Amino acid sequence: MEKTLREIKKRFRMAMNGIVSTSMREKGMGYRINFGLTLPLIRNIAESYTPNAELAQYLWKEQIRESKMLATWLYPANEMNPDKAQQWAEEIPYPEIADICCMNLFIKLPFAIQKASEWVTSDKDILRYTGYQLFNRLMMQNRYPDKTVEENLISSVLNQDDREISSIRIAALNCIKRLMHRDLQTAKHTADIFRHISETGNDRQKRFAEEILLEYEFCKDTLFPTQDK
């Protein structure tokens, strides 16, 4: 294991991009170590190794950007249980790691919808962001939530306050738009909820609702024109 870890770190160093790592640090991503590798490079490294939960866990514990990303490719999804998924989600340091976790690992978990539903109602910023991004990924694969979870998702957005950080608001907006792509009935139901907000909410809520209403017009006229007859 130690030999493999040393080999991986050597490959990170050899591919280091100082310009990228400096730029990310200036934007507030203060990893202890950041080699600035691109996703294609990290994916190429991942392809050199057989997925292994123990190796992935070692990599995840490292305070190194590329190690955490690589871990998401190498942890076998069929070996990750809900408790381990929860642990990883709570340890995510930045949104870009959340995105990679959702794309490479969480999306493959049989309990992904359950976890996404839990996370969007969390009081922790990174969990809410991860939950919305995971829902987005799931629905891109036509893995839509049932009606109970759907209502929980919409409620989580309606309950956002004005202090919600912008990355979470954007993730939530994209998530609701994706939900509306399920069918015209869902799109109309969602639009009806937010139409009320567009009339009674504060300025931020009204802007959010207006985006949803515009998406409904897109769904009605472009995605499901025959269903509106």
CSV table of C-alpha atoms in Angstrom, one decimal, residues 16-198:
chain,number,residue,atom,x,y,z
A,16,MET,CA,2.0,19.4,-11.4
A,17,ASN,CA,0.6,22.6,-12.9
A,18,GLY,CA,1.7,25.5,-10.7
A,19,ILE,CA,-0.4,28.1,-12.5
A,20,VAL,CA,-3.6,26.2,-11.9
A,21,SER,CA,-2.9,25.5,-8.2
A,22,THR,CA,-1.9,29.1,-7.6
A,23,SER,CA,-5.1,30.3,-9.3
A,24,MET,CA,-7.2,28.0,-7.2
A,25,ARG,CA,-5.5,29.1,-4.0
A,26,GLU,CA,-6.2,32.7,-4.9
A,27,LYS,CA,-9.9,31.8,-5.3
A,28,GLY,CA,-10.1,30.5,-1.7
A,29,MET,CA,-9.5,26.8,-2.2
A,30,GLY,CA,-6.9,26.3,0.5
A,31,TYR,CA,-5.9,22.6,0.1
A,32,ARG,CA,-2.9,21.7,2.2
A,33,ILE,CA,-1.4,20.4,-1.1
A,34,ASN,CA,-2.7,21.2,-4.6
A,35,PHE,CA,-0.8,20.0,-7.6
A,36,GLY,CA,-3.2,21.6,-10.0
A,37,LEU,CA,-3.9,18.5,-12.1
A,38,THR,CA,-6.8,18.5,-14.6
A,39,LEU,CA,-9.6,15.9,-14.3
A,40,PRO,CA,-8.5,14.1,-17.5
A,41,LEU,CA,-5.0,13.6,-16.0
A,42,ILE,CA,-6.4,12.3,-12.7
A,43,ARG,CA,-8.8,10.0,-14.6
A,44,ASN,CA,-5.8,8.6,-16.6
A,45,ILE,CA,-4.0,7.9,-13.3
A,46,ALA,CA,-7.1,6.2,-12.0
A,47,GLU,CA,-7.2,3.9,-15.0
A,48,SER,CA,-3.8,2.5,-14.0
A,49,TYR,CA,-5.1,1.1,-10.7
A,50,THR,CA,-7.7,-1.6,-9.8
A,51,PRO,CA,-10.5,-0.1,-7.7
A,52,ASN,CA,-9.8,-0.8,-4.1
A,53,ALA,CA,-11.7,0.5,-1.0
A,54,GLU,CA,-8.7,0.4,1.3
A,55,LEU,CA,-6.5,2.4,-1.2
A,56,ALA,CA,-9.3,4.8,-1.9
A,57,GLN,CA,-9.8,5.4,1.8
A,58,TYR,CA,-6.1,6.2,2.3
A,59,LEU,CA,-6.3,8.6,-0.6
A,60,TRP,CA,-9.4,10.3,0.8
A,61,LYS,CA,-7.8,10.9,4.1
A,62,GLU,CA,-4.9,12.8,2.5
A,63,GLN,CA,-5.3,16.6,2.6
A,64,ILE,CA,-4.3,16.6,-1.1
A,65,ARG,CA,-6.8,17.8,-3.8
A,66,GLU,CA,-5.8,15.2,-6.3
A,67,SER,CA,-5.8,12.3,-3.8
A,68,LYS,CA,-9.4,13.1,-2.8
A,69,MET,CA,-10.4,13.2,-6.5
A,70,LEU,CA,-8.6,10.0,-7.3
A,71,ALA,CA,-10.3,8.3,-4.4
A,72,THR,CA,-13.7,8.8,-6.0
A,73,TRP,CA,-12.7,6.8,-9.0
A,74,LEU,CA,-11.1,4.0,-7.0
A,75,TYR,CA,-13.7,3.3,-4.3
A,76,PRO,CA,-15.9,0.4,-5.5
A,77,ALA,CA,-19.5,1.7,-5.3
A,78,ASN,CA,-20.8,-1.8,-4.3
A,79,GLU,CA,-18.6,-1.6,-1.2
A,80,MET,CA,-19.7,1.8,0.1
A,81,ASN,CA,-22.5,1.7,2.6
A,82,PRO,CA,-24.7,4.6,3.8
A,83,ASP,CA,-22.6,5.3,6.8
A,84,LYS,CA,-19.4,5.6,4.7
A,85,ALA,CA,-21.2,7.8,2.1
A,86,GLN,CA,-22.3,10.0,4.9
A,87,GLN,CA,-18.8,10.2,6.4
A,88,TRP,CA,-17.3,11.1,3.0
A,89,ALA,CA,-20.0,13.7,2.3
A,90,GLU,CA,-19.4,15.4,5.6
A,91,GLU,CA,-15.6,15.5,5.0
A,92,ILE,CA,-15.9,17.2,1.6
A,93,PRO,CA,-13.8,20.4,1.7
A,94,TYR,CA,-14.9,22.3,-1.4
A,95,PRO,CA,-17.7,22.2,-4.0
A,96,GLU,CA,-15.4,20.8,-6.7
A,97,ILE,CA,-14.8,17.7,-4.6
A,98,ALA,CA,-18.6,17.4,-4.1
A,99,ASP,CA,-19.0,17.5,-7.8
A,100,ILE,CA,-16.5,14.8,-8.4
A,101,CYS,CA,-18.0,12.6,-5.6
A,102,CYS,CA,-21.4,12.9,-7.2
A,103,MET,CA,-20.1,12.2,-10.7
A,104,ASN,CA,-17.9,9.2,-10.0
A,105,LEU,CA,-19.2,7.6,-6.9
A,106,PHE,CA,-22.4,8.7,-5.2
A,107,ILE,CA,-24.3,8.5,-8.5
A,108,LYS,CA,-23.6,4.7,-8.5
A,109,LEU,CA,-24.9,4.0,-5.0
A,110,PRO,CA,-28.3,2.2,-4.8
A,111,PHE,CA,-29.3,4.5,-1.9
A,112,ALA,CA,-28.3,7.7,-3.8
A,113,ILE,CA,-31.8,9.2,-3.9
A,114,GLN,CA,-32.2,8.6,-0.2
A,115,LYS,CA,-29.0,10.3,0.6
A,116,ALA,CA,-29.6,13.2,-1.7
A,117,SER,CA,-33.0,13.8,0.0
A,118,GLU,CA,-31.4,13.8,3.4
A,119,TRP,CA,-28.6,16.1,2.4
A,120,VAL,CA,-30.7,18.9,0.8
A,121,THR,CA,-32.3,19.5,4.2
A,122,SER,CA,-29.0,19.5,6.2
A,123,ASP,CA,-27.9,22.5,8.2
A,124,LYS,CA,-24.4,22.0,6.7
A,125,ASP,CA,-23.7,24.0,3.5
A,126,ILE,CA,-21.5,21.4,1.8
A,127,LEU,CA,-24.2,18.7,2.4
A,128,ARG,CA,-26.9,20.8,0.9
A,129,TYR,CA,-24.8,21.6,-2.1
A,130,THR,CA,-23.8,17.9,-2.5
A,131,GLY,CA,-27.5,16.9,-2.2
A,132,TYR,CA,-28.6,19.2,-5.0
A,133,GLN,CA,-25.8,18.2,-7.3
A,134,LEU,CA,-26.5,14.5,-6.7
A,135,PHE,CA,-30.2,15.0,-7.5
A,136,ASN,CA,-29.1,16.8,-10.6
A,137,ARG,CA,-26.9,13.9,-11.7
A,138,LEU,CA,-29.6,11.3,-10.9
A,139,MET,CA,-32.2,13.1,-12.9
A,140,MET,CA,-29.8,13.4,-15.8
A,141,GLN,CA,-29.9,9.6,-15.9
A,142,ASN,CA,-33.8,9.7,-15.7
A,143,ARG,CA,-33.6,8.5,-12.1
A,144,TYR,CA,-36.3,10.7,-10.8
A,145,PRO,CA,-37.4,10.7,-7.1
A,146,ASP,CA,-40.9,9.4,-6.1
A,147,LYS,CA,-43.5,12.0,-5.2
A,148,THR,CA,-42.7,12.1,-1.5
A,149,VAL,CA,-39.0,12.8,-2.1
A,150,GLU,CA,-40.0,15.2,-4.9
A,151,GLU,CA,-42.0,17.3,-2.4
A,152,ASN,CA,-39.2,17.1,0.1
A,153,LEU,CA,-36.8,18.5,-2.6
A,154,ILE,CA,-39.2,21.4,-3.5
A,155,SER,CA,-39.7,22.2,0.2
A,156,SER,CA,-36.0,22.4,0.8
A,157,VAL,CA,-35.8,25.1,-1.9
A,158,LEU,CA,-38.8,27.0,-0.6
A,159,ASN,CA,-37.2,27.0,2.9
A,160,GLN,CA,-34.0,28.6,1.8
A,161,ASP,CA,-33.3,31.9,3.5
A,162,ASP,CA,-31.7,35.0,2.1
A,163,ARG,CA,-28.3,34.1,3.6
A,164,GLU,CA,-28.0,31.0,1.4
A,165,ILE,CA,-24.7,31.0,-0.5
A,166,SER,CA,-24.9,31.5,-4.2
A,167,SER,CA,-23.4,28.2,-5.2
A,168,ILE,CA,-26.2,26.4,-3.3
A,169,ARG,CA,-28.9,28.6,-4.8
A,170,ILE,CA,-27.6,27.9,-8.3
A,171,ALA,CA,-27.4,24.2,-7.6
A,172,ALA,CA,-30.9,24.2,-6.2
A,173,LEU,CA,-32.3,26.2,-9.2
A,174,ASN,CA,-30.7,23.8,-11.7
A,175,CYS,CA,-32.1,20.9,-9.7
A,176,ILE,CA,-35.7,22.2,-9.8
A,177,LYS,CA,-35.3,22.9,-13.5
A,178,ARG,CA,-34.1,19.3,-14.1
A,179,LEU,CA,-37.0,18.0,-12.1
A,180,MET,CA,-39.4,19.8,-14.4
A,181,HIS,CA,-38.0,17.8,-17.3
A,182,ARG,CA,-39.7,14.7,-16.0
A,183,ASP,CA,-43.0,15.3,-17.7
A,184,LEU,CA,-45.4,18.2,-18.2
A,185,GLN,CA,-47.5,17.3,-15.2
A,186,THR,CA,-44.5,17.7,-12.9
A,187,ALA,CA,-43.4,20.9,-14.7
A,188,LYS,CA,-46.9,22.4,-14.3
A,189,HIS,CA,-47.2,21.4,-10.6
A,190,THR,CA,-43.8,22.9,-9.9
A,191,ALA,CA,-44.5,26.1,-11.8
A,192,ASP,CA,-47.8,26.5,-9.9
A,193,ILE,CA,-46.0,26.4,-6.6
A,194,PHE,CA,-43.4,28.9,-7.6
A,195,ARG,CA,-46.0,31.2,-9.3
A,196,HIS,CA,-47.3,32.0,-5.9
A,197,ILE,CA,-43.8,32.8,-4.8
A,198,SER,CA,-43.3,35.1,-7.7
